[in-house]
Short mmCIF file of C-alpha atoms in Angstrom, two decimals:
data_model
loop_
_atom_site.label_atom_id
_atom_site.label_comp_id
_atom_site.label_asym_id
_atom_site.label_seq_id
_atom_site.Cartn_x
_atom_site.Cartn_y
_atom_site.Cartn_z
CA MET A 1 0.00 0.00 0.00
CA LYS A 2 2.94 2.33 0.53
CA PRO A 3 3.49 3.00 -3.21
CA VAL A 4 -0.23 3.88 -3.55
CA TRP A 5 -0.05 6.38 -0.69
CA ARG A 6 3.19 7.79 -2.07
CA TRP A 7 1.61 8.43 -5.46
CA LEU A 8 -1.49 9.89 -3.81
CA VAL A 9 0.59 12.32 -1.77
CA LEU A 10 2.60 13.29 -4.84
CA ALA A 11 -0.61 13.92 -6.78
CA ILE A 12 -1.96 16.15 -3.98
CA VAL A 13 1.32 18.09 -3.74
CA ALA A 14 1.39 18.52 -7.53
CA GLY A 15 -2.20 19.76 -7.52
CA LEU A 16 -1.54 22.23 -4.72
CA SER A 17 1.63 23.44 -6.44
CA LEU A 18 -0.33 24.06 -9.63
CA GLU A 19 -2.95 26.06 -7.74
CA VAL A 20 -0.21 28.14 -6.07
CA PHE A 21 1.24 28.82 -9.53
CA PHE A 22 -2.16 29.94 -10.82
CA ILE A 23 -2.76 32.21 -7.81
CA ALA A 24 0.72 33.74 -8.21
CA ARG A 25 0.03 34.41 -11.87
CA ILE A 26 -3.30 36.05 -11.06
CA ALA A 27 -1.58 38.26 -8.47
CA LEU A 28 0.98 39.26 -11.10
CA MET A 29 -1.83 40.13 -13.53
CA ALA A 30 -2.89 42.93 -11.19
CA THR A 31 0.07 45.01 -12.34
CA VAL A 32 1.69 43.18 -15.27
CA ASP A 33 -0.06 42.79 -18.64
CA PRO A 34 -0.05 39.10 -19.71
CA GLN A 35 2.12 38.63 -22.79
CA SER A 36 0.19 35.53 -23.86
CA THR A 37 -2.44 33.12 -22.60
CA THR A 38 -2.68 29.34 -22.51
CA PHE A 39 -5.33 29.45 -25.23
CA GLN A 40 -3.28 31.78 -27.45
CA ARG A 41 -0.22 29.56 -27.23
CA SER A 42 -2.24 26.46 -28.08
CA GLU A 43 -3.81 28.25 -31.06
CA ALA A 44 -0.42 29.52 -32.24
CA TRP A 45 0.89 25.95 -32.09
CA ARG A 46 -2.13 24.61 -33.96
CA ILE A 47 -1.78 27.19 -36.74
CA ALA A 48 1.98 26.66 -36.98
CA THR A 49 1.65 22.87 -37.25
CA THR A 50 -1.33 22.83 -39.65
CA ARG A 51 -0.42 25.80 -41.87
CA GLY A 52 3.32 25.88 -41.48
CA GLN A 53 3.33 29.50 -40.33
CA LEU A 54 2.99 31.47 -37.11
CA ARG A 55 0.01 33.84 -37.25
CA TRP A 56 -0.46 35.97 -34.17
CA ARG A 57 -1.88 39.49 -34.14
CA GLN A 58 -2.12 41.19 -30.78
CA GLU A 59 -1.36 44.62 -29.35
CA TRP A 60 -2.17 45.40 -25.74
CA VAL A 61 -3.95 48.71 -25.20
CA PRO A 62 -4.90 50.16 -21.80
CA TYR A 63 -8.50 50.31 -20.63
CA GLY A 64 -8.87 53.99 -21.46
CA ARG A 65 -7.89 53.43 -25.10
CA ILE A 66 -10.62 50.87 -25.72
CA SER A 67 -13.91 52.33 -26.93
CA ASP A 68 -16.68 52.37 -24.34
CA ASN A 69 -18.86 51.13 -27.19
CA LEU A 70 -16.92 47.87 -27.28
CA LYS A 71 -16.95 47.50 -23.50
CA ARG A 72 -20.72 47.98 -23.40
CA ALA A 73 -21.29 45.70 -26.40
CA VAL A 74 -19.28 42.84 -24.89
CA ILE A 75 -21.02 43.17 -21.52
CA ALA A 76 -24.45 43.36 -23.18
CA SER A 77 -23.70 40.31 -25.32
CA GLU A 78 -21.65 38.11 -23.00
CA ASP A 79 -22.39 39.01 -19.39
CA GLY A 80 -25.14 41.53 -18.62
CA SER A 81 -24.61 41.37 -14.84
CA PHE A 82 -20.81 41.60 -15.02
CA THR A 83 -20.45 44.49 -12.57
CA ASN A 84 -22.77 42.91 -9.99
CA HIS A 85 -21.90 39.21 -9.69
CA ASP A 86 -19.04 37.58 -7.78
CA GLY A 87 -17.60 35.90 -10.87
CA VAL A 88 -20.27 33.27 -11.49
CA ASP A 89 -23.80 34.12 -12.61
CA TRP A 90 -25.56 31.18 -10.99
CA GLU A 91 -28.95 32.04 -12.50
CA ALA A 92 -27.53 32.16 -16.04
CA LEU A 93 -25.61 28.94 -15.40
CA GLU A 94 -28.78 27.19 -14.25
CA LYS A 95 -30.68 28.38 -17.32
CA ALA A 96 -27.87 27.14 -19.58
CA TRP A 97 -28.02 23.69 -17.95
CA GLU A 98 -31.81 23.63 -18.42
CA ARG A 99 -31.49 24.60 -22.10
CA ASN A 100 -28.84 21.94 -22.57
CA ALA A 101 -31.00 19.23 -20.96
CA LYS A 102 -34.00 20.27 -23.07
CA ALA A 103 -31.94 20.27 -26.28
CA GLU A 104 -30.54 16.81 -25.50
CA GLU A 105 -34.04 15.50 -24.81
CA GLN A 106 -35.30 16.87 -28.14
CA ALA A 107 -32.31 15.35 -29.97
CA ALA A 108 -33.01 11.98 -28.34
CA ARG A 109 -36.67 12.12 -29.44
CA ARG A 110 -35.69 12.97 -33.00
CA ALA A 111 -33.22 10.10 -33.07
CA ALA A 112 -35.81 7.68 -31.67
CA SER A 113 -38.37 8.68 -34.31
CA ARG A 114 -36.04 7.64 -37.13
CA SER A 115 -35.65 4.04 -38.17
CA ARG A 116 -31.99 4.59 -38.96
CA PRO A 117 -30.75 7.65 -37.08
CA THR A 118 -27.90 9.54 -38.68
CA PRO A 119 -24.79 10.50 -36.66
CA ALA A 120 -25.93 14.14 -36.78
CA ALA A 121 -29.31 13.22 -35.32
CA THR A 122 -27.88 11.24 -32.42
CA ARG A 123 -25.13 13.72 -31.56
CA ALA A 124 -25.87 15.74 -28.41
CA PRO A 125 -26.33 19.41 -29.31
CA LYS A 126 -23.83 21.95 -28.07
CA VAL A 127 -25.50 24.72 -26.10
CA VAL A 128 -23.41 27.76 -25.32
CA GLY A 129 -24.15 30.01 -22.38
CA GLY A 130 -23.78 30.54 -18.67
CA SER A 131 -20.10 31.51 -18.51
CA THR A 132 -19.33 35.02 -17.30
CA ILE A 133 -16.55 37.25 -18.62
CA THR A 134 -14.48 36.35 -15.56
CA GLN A 135 -14.97 32.62 -16.15
CA GLN A 136 -13.96 33.02 -19.78
CA LEU A 137 -10.85 34.90 -18.70
CA ALA A 138 -9.94 32.16 -16.21
CA LYS A 139 -10.36 29.53 -18.92
CA ASN A 140 -8.47 31.39 -21.66
CA VAL A 141 -5.58 32.76 -19.62
CA LEU A 142 -4.86 29.86 -17.29
CA LEU A 143 -6.49 26.61 -18.40
CA SER A 144 -6.64 24.20 -21.31
CA GLY A 145 -9.63 23.84 -23.59
CA GLU A 146 -10.66 20.39 -22.37
CA ARG A 147 -14.25 19.96 -21.19
CA THR A 148 -14.31 17.94 -17.96
CA LEU A 149 -15.97 18.41 -14.58
CA LEU A 150 -12.55 18.69 -12.94
CA ARG A 151 -11.50 21.48 -15.28
CA LYS A 152 -14.85 23.24 -14.81
CA GLY A 153 -14.39 23.09 -11.04
CA GLN A 154 -10.90 24.49 -11.35
CA GLU A 155 -12.27 27.24 -13.60
CA ILE A 156 -14.74 28.31 -10.92
CA VAL A 157 -12.05 28.33 -8.20
CA LEU A 158 -9.81 30.53 -10.38
CA THR A 159 -12.79 32.73 -11.26
CA PHE A 160 -13.31 33.55 -7.58
CA ALA A 161 -9.56 34.21 -7.23
CA LEU A 162 -9.67 36.65 -10.17
CA GLU A 163 -12.62 38.48 -8.63
CA LYS A 164 -10.90 38.73 -5.24
CA MET A 165 -7.50 39.83 -6.50
CA LEU A 166 -8.35 41.99 -9.51
CA SER A 167 -10.77 44.87 -9.98
CA LYS A 168 -13.68 44.53 -12.40
CA GLU A 169 -11.99 47.11 -14.62
CA ARG A 170 -8.77 45.10 -14.73
CA ILE A 171 -10.68 41.89 -15.47
CA LEU A 172 -12.50 43.51 -18.39
CA GLU A 173 -9.30 45.15 -19.65
CA THR A 174 -7.42 41.83 -19.61
CA TYR A 175 -10.32 39.99 -21.24
CA LEU A 176 -10.67 42.50 -24.07
CA ASN A 177 -6.93 42.40 -24.74
CA SER A 178 -6.65 38.61 -24.85
CA VAL A 179 -9.90 37.19 -26.25
CA GLU A 180 -9.89 35.58 -29.70
CA TRP A 181 -11.52 37.48 -32.59
CA GLY A 182 -10.44 35.34 -35.53
CA GLU A 183 -7.73 32.90 -36.51
CA GLY A 184 -4.59 34.28 -34.88
CA VAL A 185 -6.37 37.55 -34.03
CA PHE A 186 -6.35 38.33 -30.31
CA GLY A 187 -7.52 41.39 -28.43
CA ALA A 188 -9.57 44.48 -29.22
CA GLU A 189 -6.83 46.43 -30.99
CA ALA A 190 -5.93 43.58 -33.36
CA ALA A 191 -9.63 42.92 -34.05
CA ALA A 192 -10.42 46.59 -34.76
CA ARG A 193 -7.53 46.87 -37.21
CA HIS A 194 -8.23 43.48 -38.81
CA TYR A 195 -11.90 44.13 -39.49
CA TYR A 196 -12.23 47.93 -39.62
CA ARG A 197 -8.73 49.33 -40.23
CA LYS A 198 -8.94 51.54 -37.15
CA GLY A 199 -7.89 51.48 -33.50
CA ALA A 200 -9.96 49.95 -30.70
CA GLY A 201 -10.69 53.41 -29.33
CA GLN A 202 -12.44 54.49 -32.55
CA LEU A 203 -15.02 51.72 -32.85
CA THR A 204 -18.62 52.79 -33.37
CA ALA A 205 -21.57 51.22 -31.54
CA TYR A 206 -22.52 48.97 -34.47
CA GLU A 207 -18.93 47.90 -35.19
CA SER A 208 -18.50 47.06 -31.52
CA ALA A 209 -21.74 45.09 -31.47
CA ARG A 210 -20.65 43.02 -34.48
CA LEU A 211 -17.36 42.20 -32.77
CA ALA A 212 -19.18 41.25 -29.57
CA VAL A 213 -21.53 38.91 -31.45
CA MET A 214 -18.52 37.17 -33.03
CA LEU A 215 -17.03 36.14 -29.69
CA PRO A 216 -18.61 32.68 -29.24
CA ARG A 217 -17.53 31.62 -32.78
CA PRO A 218 -14.91 34.12 -34.01
CA LYS A 219 -13.23 31.91 -36.61
CA TYR A 220 -16.61 31.00 -38.12
CA PHE A 221 -17.86 34.58 -38.40
CA GLU A 222 -14.50 35.70 -39.77
CA LYS A 223 -15.27 33.52 -42.80
CA VAL A 224 -18.89 34.72 -43.16
CA PRO A 225 -18.75 38.48 -42.46
CA ASN A 226 -22.03 39.03 -44.36
CA SER A 227 -23.96 36.61 -42.17
CA GLY A 228 -27.57 37.67 -41.70
CA TYR A 229 -27.49 36.40 -38.12
CA LEU A 230 -24.44 38.55 -37.37
CA ALA A 231 -26.16 41.71 -38.64
CA SER A 232 -29.46 40.97 -36.91
CA ARG A 233 -27.88 40.04 -33.58
CA ALA A 234 -25.60 43.09 -33.71
CA SER A 235 -28.67 45.35 -34.02
CA THR A 236 -30.14 43.69 -30.93
CA ILE A 237 -26.91 44.26 -28.99
CA VAL A 238 -26.80 47.93 -30.03
CA ALA A 239 -30.27 48.34 -28.51
CA ARG A 240 -29.06 46.76 -25.25
CA MET A 241 -25.82 48.70 -24.97
CA PRO A 242 -27.19 51.82 -23.19
CA GLY A 243 -28.21 49.60 -20.27
CA ALA A 244 -24.81 47.93 -19.95
CA GLU A 245 -23.04 49.13 -16.79
CA LEU A 246 -19.29 49.72 -17.06
CA PRO A 247 -16.87 49.12 -14.16
#
């Protein structure tokens, strides 16, 4: 039994050491702008290995040089209660789980109604929603893209650490400077120049809304810039923007 206990202790020590590393990195983020994130590095590696080239556009800009239009658009689209929650919007998370369960139930009924269900019919639908801006930052900056309960639990722990150690303004600033807006396009400044040939501080309300709508599927919308959904959803976000509270 000794080898088992030895490995168990080593696993616990390794886990605690990793958490200490994450906490130290979050503390550093309070004053030092992150040069890259875990997600960015994994994307850079994917692009380099599949395309044979390194494509990475990013330029950090301070909070004051990012258009308030973009800040409001992202909050209105991604996390309407950003300034009020403690990092996790439990109500939104519960609704997302309910939508997911309902969608899976409908998919199962469709599959059962077919004599020979196709792979597409039996595949569980992917429902996006529930994650706050802080959760997305925890996932993108510190964690891998795997989808497991353990990683989700770690995401929530790091989300609370971000909220305790950083201001809401710093969280939003870091998020806007690191989030993906296309293949190899990271941050508000790179996105503004890539799509509109202007700086992040010059974005109009509608331009900002379009960028905000792209966030869940940036690489997809980069390929279909004339998407009817993108235009329609952007108009909805523009209407919501006046009610978005900035930190």
